[in-house]
Amino acid sequence: MRTVPYDPSIEALVRRRDAAFGRGTKLFYDTPLHLVRGKGVHVFDAGGRRYVDMYNNVPCVGHAHPRIVEAMAAQQATLNTHSRYLHESAIELAERLTGLQRVTDCAIFSCSGTEAVEVAMRMAQIATGARGIVCTNHTYHGNNAVVGALTNLGEDDRSHPHLRAFPFPETLRPIAPGLSGAELADAYVARLGAAIDDLKANGSGFAALILCPILANEGLPDVPDGFMEKAVRLVKAASGLIIADEVQAGYGRTGQWWGYDAVGLVPDIVATGKPMGAGLPLAATTGLRDLIEGFRAETRYFNTFAASPLQGAVGLAVIDVLESEGMIDNAREVGALLKAGLTERAWHWDVLADVRGTGLFLVAEFVDAKGEPDSAPASAVVSGLRERGFLTSIDGAFNNMVKIRPPLPLPMEEANAFLDAFDAVMLDLHG
């Protein structure tokens, strides 16, 4: 297999970075990649080499899209100020966003998915009068102390009195063998119910279930039939709310506007982020009017940099581009080609155990000879793809999955070229 040539300038830049940021700051790849420019679905390194970006969902409409750049520059050159002045652009963005979601009325803007999720959790707690939040046991929703406590929270973890986890639902490695789809869904719902009951028993009460509708960080598992519907019924019977974290699933990623549409879920509160600003920090928490206004009355929340004229202008431009350039349809069509191609390849290599996902969000799961999760071949494939000009990463509960999540305008020809590169890497590694 080809290797990345040694570049002393990279080593020097890493040392400078460690000195400026503090050692321990994460970088992709054993030999880090120094990117200097992006255009469309491509990024370019300092030496001028072009890569196909198969990973980054923040520039959802493509890197440096001219309409986004124009909107950003024009608004910044005109006015960008505090949200406590009247300005039309952020108001219109809230109207457009909630109209697209169909299940929400009002929006609270912020600057990151972490902030949006924290607002969602506090909103649910205020609305229900309870504090308890349930998540899956291999999730990620953000970085601060409150939201970060959800990350990979174990089912038996009692270090956070108001948080509980249950096993994420999946069919590949079910929590009980030999069950039918309906029985397996019931088994996972029972574990969800046990988490809710535990919160009620310790005095926290139950405010909400939070989940990414497509369970992105769990590895896009195939969920037992009926689970979502049964889970919603249980949550509602327990007087809780459903928070959909659409930071990764939303904005057309699945070939539909929202991940909750892809799985048949109707949330009470929706958190969005990353792709909303195509690189500009922009996030939102949306819900029905009584939830939003109840939160505002209780907290008097504001965010200096949120609901700004700049956020409004850029957020509107992103929606306009997605709608006018057919990018969501493209995600559905190109994603189907990629998934079919990778699934066909799973028949050729035993180490490639499964291919899952929808639209332009896919994972390829790798295992060892015994069928157990194996991170080594996944990491090797990611490195091999980088050497052939395609950027991916690893993900999943066991870090044994190649994560494929490109900008939505990925052309068919680049998808086919990725499949060819995948074949070459697999032949190098496994013959």
CSV table of N, CA and C in Angstrom, one decimal, residues 20-102:
chain,number,residue,atom,x,y,z
A,20,ALA,N,0.5,26.0,21.0
A,20,ALA,CA,-0.5,27.0,21.0
A,20,ALA,C,-1.8,26.5,21.7
A,21,PHE,N,-2.2,25.2,21.4
A,21,PHE,CA,-3.4,24.7,21.9
A,21,PHE,C,-3.3,23.8,23.2
A,22,GLY,N,-2.1,23.4,23.4
A,22,GLY,CA,-1.8,22.4,24.5
A,22,GLY,C,-1.9,21.0,23.9
A,23,ARG,N,-0.9,20.1,24.3
A,23,ARG,CA,-0.9,18.8,23.8
A,23,ARG,C,-2.1,18.0,24.1
A,24,GLY,N,-2.5,17.1,23.2
A,24,GLY,CA,-3.7,16.3,23.4
A,24,GLY,C,-4.9,16.7,22.5
A,25,THR,N,-4.7,17.8,21.8
A,25,THR,CA,-5.8,18.2,20.9
A,25,THR,C,-5.8,17.2,19.7
A,26,LYS,N,-7.0,16.7,19.4
A,26,LYS,CA,-7.1,15.6,18.4
A,26,LYS,C,-6.8,16.1,17.0
A,27,LEU,N,-6.2,15.2,16.2
A,27,LEU,CA,-6.1,15.4,14.8
A,27,LEU,C,-6.4,14.0,14.1
A,28,PHE,N,-6.9,14.1,12.9
A,28,PHE,CA,-7.2,13.0,12.1
A,28,PHE,C,-5.9,12.4,11.5
A,29,TYR,N,-5.8,11.1,11.4
A,29,TYR,CA,-4.7,10.4,10.7
A,29,TYR,C,-3.4,10.4,11.5
A,30,ASP,N,-2.6,9.4,11.3
A,30,ASP,CA,-1.3,9.3,12.0
A,30,ASP,C,-0.3,10.4,11.4
A,31,THR,N,-0.4,10.6,10.1
A,31,THR,CA,0.3,11.8,9.6
A,31,THR,C,-0.8,12.8,9.3
A,32,PRO,N,-0.9,13.9,10.1
A,32,PRO,CA,-2.0,14.8,9.9
A,32,PRO,C,-2.0,15.5,8.6
A,33,LEU,N,-3.2,15.9,8.2
A,33,LEU,CA,-3.4,16.5,6.9
A,33,LEU,C,-3.6,18.0,7.1
A,34,HIS,N,-2.8,18.8,6.3
A,34,HIS,CA,-2.8,20.2,6.4
A,34,HIS,C,-3.6,20.8,5.2
A,35,LEU,N,-4.9,21.1,5.4
A,35,LEU,CA,-5.8,21.6,4.4
A,35,LEU,C,-5.7,23.1,4.4
A,36,VAL,N,-5.8,23.7,3.1
A,36,VAL,CA,-5.7,25.1,3.0
A,36,VAL,C,-6.8,25.7,2.2
A,37,ARG,N,-7.6,24.9,1.5
A,37,ARG,CA,-8.7,25.4,0.6
A,37,ARG,C,-9.7,24.4,0.3
A,38,GLY,N,-10.9,24.8,0.1
A,38,GLY,CA,-12.0,23.9,-0.3
A,38,GLY,C,-12.9,24.5,-1.4
A,39,LYS,N,-13.5,23.7,-2.2
A,39,LYS,CA,-14.4,24.1,-3.2
A,39,LYS,C,-15.3,22.9,-3.6
A,40,GLY,N,-16.6,23.1,-3.4
A,40,GLY,CA,-17.6,22.1,-3.7
A,40,GLY,C,-17.4,20.9,-2.7
A,41,VAL,N,-17.2,19.7,-3.3
A,41,VAL,CA,-16.9,18.5,-2.5
A,41,VAL,C,-15.4,18.2,-2.3
A,42,HIS,N,-14.6,19.1,-2.8
A,42,HIS,CA,-13.2,18.9,-2.7
A,42,HIS,C,-12.5,19.8,-1.7
A,43,VAL,N,-11.4,19.3,-1.1
A,43,VAL,CA,-10.5,20.1,-0.3
A,43,VAL,C,-9.1,19.9,-0.8
A,44,PHE,N,-8.2,20.9,-0.5
A,44,PHE,CA,-6.8,20.9,-1.1
A,44,PHE,C,-5.8,21.0,0.0
A,45,ASP,N,-4.8,20.3,0.0
A,45,ASP,CA,-3.8,20.4,1.0
A,45,ASP,C,-2.7,21.4,0.6
A,46,ALA,N,-1.8,21.7,1.5
A,46,ALA,CA,-0.8,22.7,1.3
A,46,ALA,C,0.1,22.4,0.1
A,47,GLY,N,0.2,21.2,-0.3
A,47,GLY,CA,1.0,20.9,-1.5
A,47,GLY,C,0.2,20.9,-2.7
A,48,GLY,N,-1.1,21.2,-2.6
A,48,GLY,CA,-1.9,21.3,-3.8
A,48,GLY,C,-2.7,20.1,-4.2
A,49,ARG,N,-2.5,19.0,-3.4
A,49,ARG,CA,-3.3,17.8,-3.7
A,49,ARG,C,-4.7,17.9,-3.4
A,50,ARG,N,-5.6,17.4,-4.3
A,50,ARG,CA,-7.0,17.5,-4.1
A,50,ARG,C,-7.5,16.2,-3.5
A,51,TYR,N,-8.5,16.4,-2.6
A,51,TYR,CA,-9.1,15.2,-1.9
A,51,TYR,C,-10.7,15.4,-2.1
A,52,VAL,N,-11.3,14.3,-2.2
A,52,VAL,CA,-12.8,14.3,-2.2
A,52,VAL,C,-13.2,14.2,-0.7
A,53,ASP,N,-14.0,15.1,-0.2
A,53,ASP,CA,-14.4,15.2,1.2
A,53,ASP,C,-15.6,14.2,1.3
A,54,MET,N,-15.4,13.1,1.9
A,54,MET,CA,-16.5,12.1,2.1
A,54,MET,C,-16.9,12.1,3.6
A,55,TYR,N,-16.6,13.2,4.4
A,55,TYR,CA,-16.8,13.1,5.8
A,55,TYR,C,-17.5,14.3,6.4
A,56,ASN,N,-17.3,15.5,5.9
A,56,ASN,CA,-17.7,16.7,6.6
A,56,ASN,C,-19.1,17.2,6.3
A,57,ASN,N,-20.0,17.1,7.3
A,57,ASN,CA,-21.4,17.5,7.1
A,57,ASN,C,-21.6,19.0,7.4
A,58,VAL,N,-20.6,19.7,7.9
A,58,VAL,CA,-20.8,21.1,8.2
A,58,VAL,C,-21.0,21.9,6.9
A,59,PRO,N,-20.1,21.8,5.9
A,59,PRO,CA,-20.3,22.4,4.6
A,59,PRO,C,-21.3,21.6,3.8
A,60,CYS,N,-22.6,21.5,4.3
A,60,CYS,CA,-23.5,20.6,3.7
A,60,CYS,C,-23.8,20.9,2.2
A,61,VAL,N,-23.7,22.2,1.8
A,61,VAL,CA,-24.0,22.6,0.4
A,61,VAL,C,-22.7,22.6,-0.4
A,62,GLY,N,-21.6,22.1,0.2
A,62,GLY,CA,-20.3,22.2,-0.4
A,62,GLY,C,-19.4,23.3,0.1
A,63,HIS,N,-18.1,23.1,0.0
A,63,HIS,CA,-17.1,24.1,0.6
A,63,HIS,C,-17.2,25.3,-0.3
A,64,ALA,N,-17.2,26.5,0.4
A,64,ALA,CA,-17.1,27.8,-0.2
A,64,ALA,C,-18.1,28.0,-1.3
A,65,HIS,N,-19.4,27.6,-1.0
A,65,HIS,CA,-20.4,27.8,-2.0
A,65,HIS,C,-20.6,29.3,-2.3
A,66,PRO,N,-20.6,29.7,-3.5
A,66,PRO,CA,-20.6,31.2,-3.8
A,66,PRO,C,-21.8,31.9,-3.2
A,67,ARG,N,-22.9,31.3,-3.2
A,67,ARG,CA,-24.1,32.0,-2.6
A,67,ARG,C,-24.0,32.2,-1.1
A,68,ILE,N,-23.4,31.2,-0.5
A,68,ILE,CA,-23.2,31.3,1.0
A,68,ILE,C,-22.1,32.4,1.3
A,69,VAL,N,-21.1,32.4,0.5
A,69,VAL,CA,-20.0,33.4,0.7
A,69,VAL,C,-20.5,34.8,0.4
A,70,GLU,N,-21.3,34.9,-0.6
A,70,GLU,CA,-21.9,36.2,-0.9
A,70,GLU,C,-22.8,36.7,0.2
A,71,ALA,N,-23.7,35.8,0.7
A,71,ALA,CA,-24.6,36.2,1.8
A,71,ALA,C,-23.9,36.6,3.0
A,72,MET,N,-22.8,35.9,3.3
A,72,MET,CA,-22.0,36.2,4.5
A,72,MET,C,-21.3,37.5,4.4
A,73,ALA,N,-20.7,37.7,3.3
A,73,ALA,CA,-19.9,38.9,3.1
A,73,ALA,C,-20.8,40.1,3.0
A,74,ALA,N,-21.9,40.0,2.3
A,74,ALA,CA,-22.8,41.2,2.1
A,74,ALA,C,-23.4,41.6,3.4
A,75,GLN,N,-23.9,40.6,4.2
A,75,GLN,CA,-24.5,41.0,5.5
A,75,GLN,C,-23.5,41.6,6.5
A,76,GLN,N,-22.3,41.0,6.5
A,76,GLN,CA,-21.3,41.5,7.5
A,76,GLN,C,-20.8,42.9,7.1
A,77,ALA,N,-20.9,43.2,5.8
A,77,ALA,CA,-20.5,44.5,5.3
A,77,ALA,C,-21.6,45.5,5.5
A,78,THR,N,-22.8,45.0,5.8
A,78,THR,CA,-23.9,45.9,6.0
A,78,THR,C,-24.2,46.2,7.5
A,79,LEU,N,-24.5,45.1,8.2
A,79,LEU,CA,-24.8,45.1,9.6
A,79,LEU,C,-24.7,43.8,10.2
A,80,ASN,N,-24.1,43.7,11.4
A,80,ASN,CA,-24.2,42.5,12.2
A,80,ASN,C,-24.1,42.9,13.7
A,81,THR,N,-25.2,42.7,14.4
A,81,THR,CA,-25.2,43.3,15.8
A,81,THR,C,-26.0,42.4,16.7
A,82,HIS,N,-26.3,42.8,17.9
A,82,HIS,CA,-26.9,42.1,18.9
A,82,HIS,C,-28.4,41.7,18.5
A,83,SER,N,-28.8,40.6,19.0
A,83,SER,CA,-30.1,40.1,18.7
A,83,SER,C,-31.2,40.8,19.4
A,84,ARG,N,-30.9,41.7,20.3
A,84,ARG,CA,-32.0,42.5,21.0
A,84,ARG,C,-32.3,43.8,20.2
A,85,TYR,N,-31.9,43.9,19.0
A,85,TYR,CA,-32.5,44.9,18.0
A,85,TYR,C,-33.3,44.1,17.0
A,86,LEU,N,-34.3,44.8,16.5
A,86,LEU,CA,-35.1,44.2,15.4
A,86,LEU,C,-34.3,44.1,14.1
A,87,HIS,N,-34.5,42.9,13.5
A,87,HIS,CA,-33.9,42.7,12.1
A,87,HIS,C,-34.7,41.6,11.5
A,88,GLU,N,-35.0,41.7,10.2
A,88,GLU,CA,-35.9,40.7,9.6
A,88,GLU,C,-35.3,39.3,9.3
A,89,SER,N,-33.9,39.3,9.0
A,89,SER,CA,-33.4,38.0,8.5
A,89,SER,C,-33.5,36.9,9.5
A,90,ALA,N,-33.2,37.1,10.8
A,90,ALA,CA,-33.3,36.0,11.7
A,90,ALA,C,-34.8,35.6,11.9
A,91,ILE,N,-35.7,36.6,11.9
A,91,ILE,CA,-37.1,36.3,12.0
A,91,ILE,C,-37.6,35.4,10.9
A,92,GLU,N,-37.1,35.8,9.7
A,92,GLU,CA,-37.5,34.9,8.5
A,92,GLU,C,-36.9,33.6,8.6
A,93,LEU,N,-35.7,33.5,9.1
A,93,LEU,CA,-35.1,32.1,9.2
A,93,LEU,C,-35.9,31.3,10.2
A,94,ALA,N,-36.3,31.8,11.3
A,94,ALA,CA,-37.2,31.0,12.2
A,94,ALA,C,-38.4,30.6,11.5
A,95,GLU,N,-39.0,31.5,10.7
A,95,GLU,CA,-40.3,31.1,10.0
A,95,GLU,C,-40.0,30.0,9.0
A,96,ARG,N,-39.0,30.1,8.3
A,96,ARG,CA,-38.7,29.1,7.2
A,96,ARG,C,-38.3,27.8,7.9
A,97,LEU,N,-37.5,27.8,9.0
A,97,LEU,CA,-37.1,26.6,9.6
A,97,LEU,C,-38.3,25.8,10.2
A,98,THR,N,-39.1,26.5,11.0
A,98,THR,CA,-40.3,25.8,11.6
A,98,THR,C,-41.3,25.4,10.5
A,99,GLY,N,-41.4,26.1,9.4
A,99,GLY,CA,-42.2,25.7,8.4
A,99,GLY,C,-41.8,24.4,7.7
A,100,LEU,N,-40.5,24.3,7.6
A,100,LEU,CA,-39.9,23.0,7.0
A,100,LEU,C,-40.1,21.9,8.0
A,101,GLN,N,-40.0,22.2,9.3
A,101,GLN,CA,-40.1,21.1,10.3
A,101,GLN,C,-41.5,20.6,10.5
A,102,ARG,N,-42.5,21.5,10.3
A,102,ARG,CA,-43.9,21.2,10.3
A,102,ARG,C,-44.5,20.9,11.7
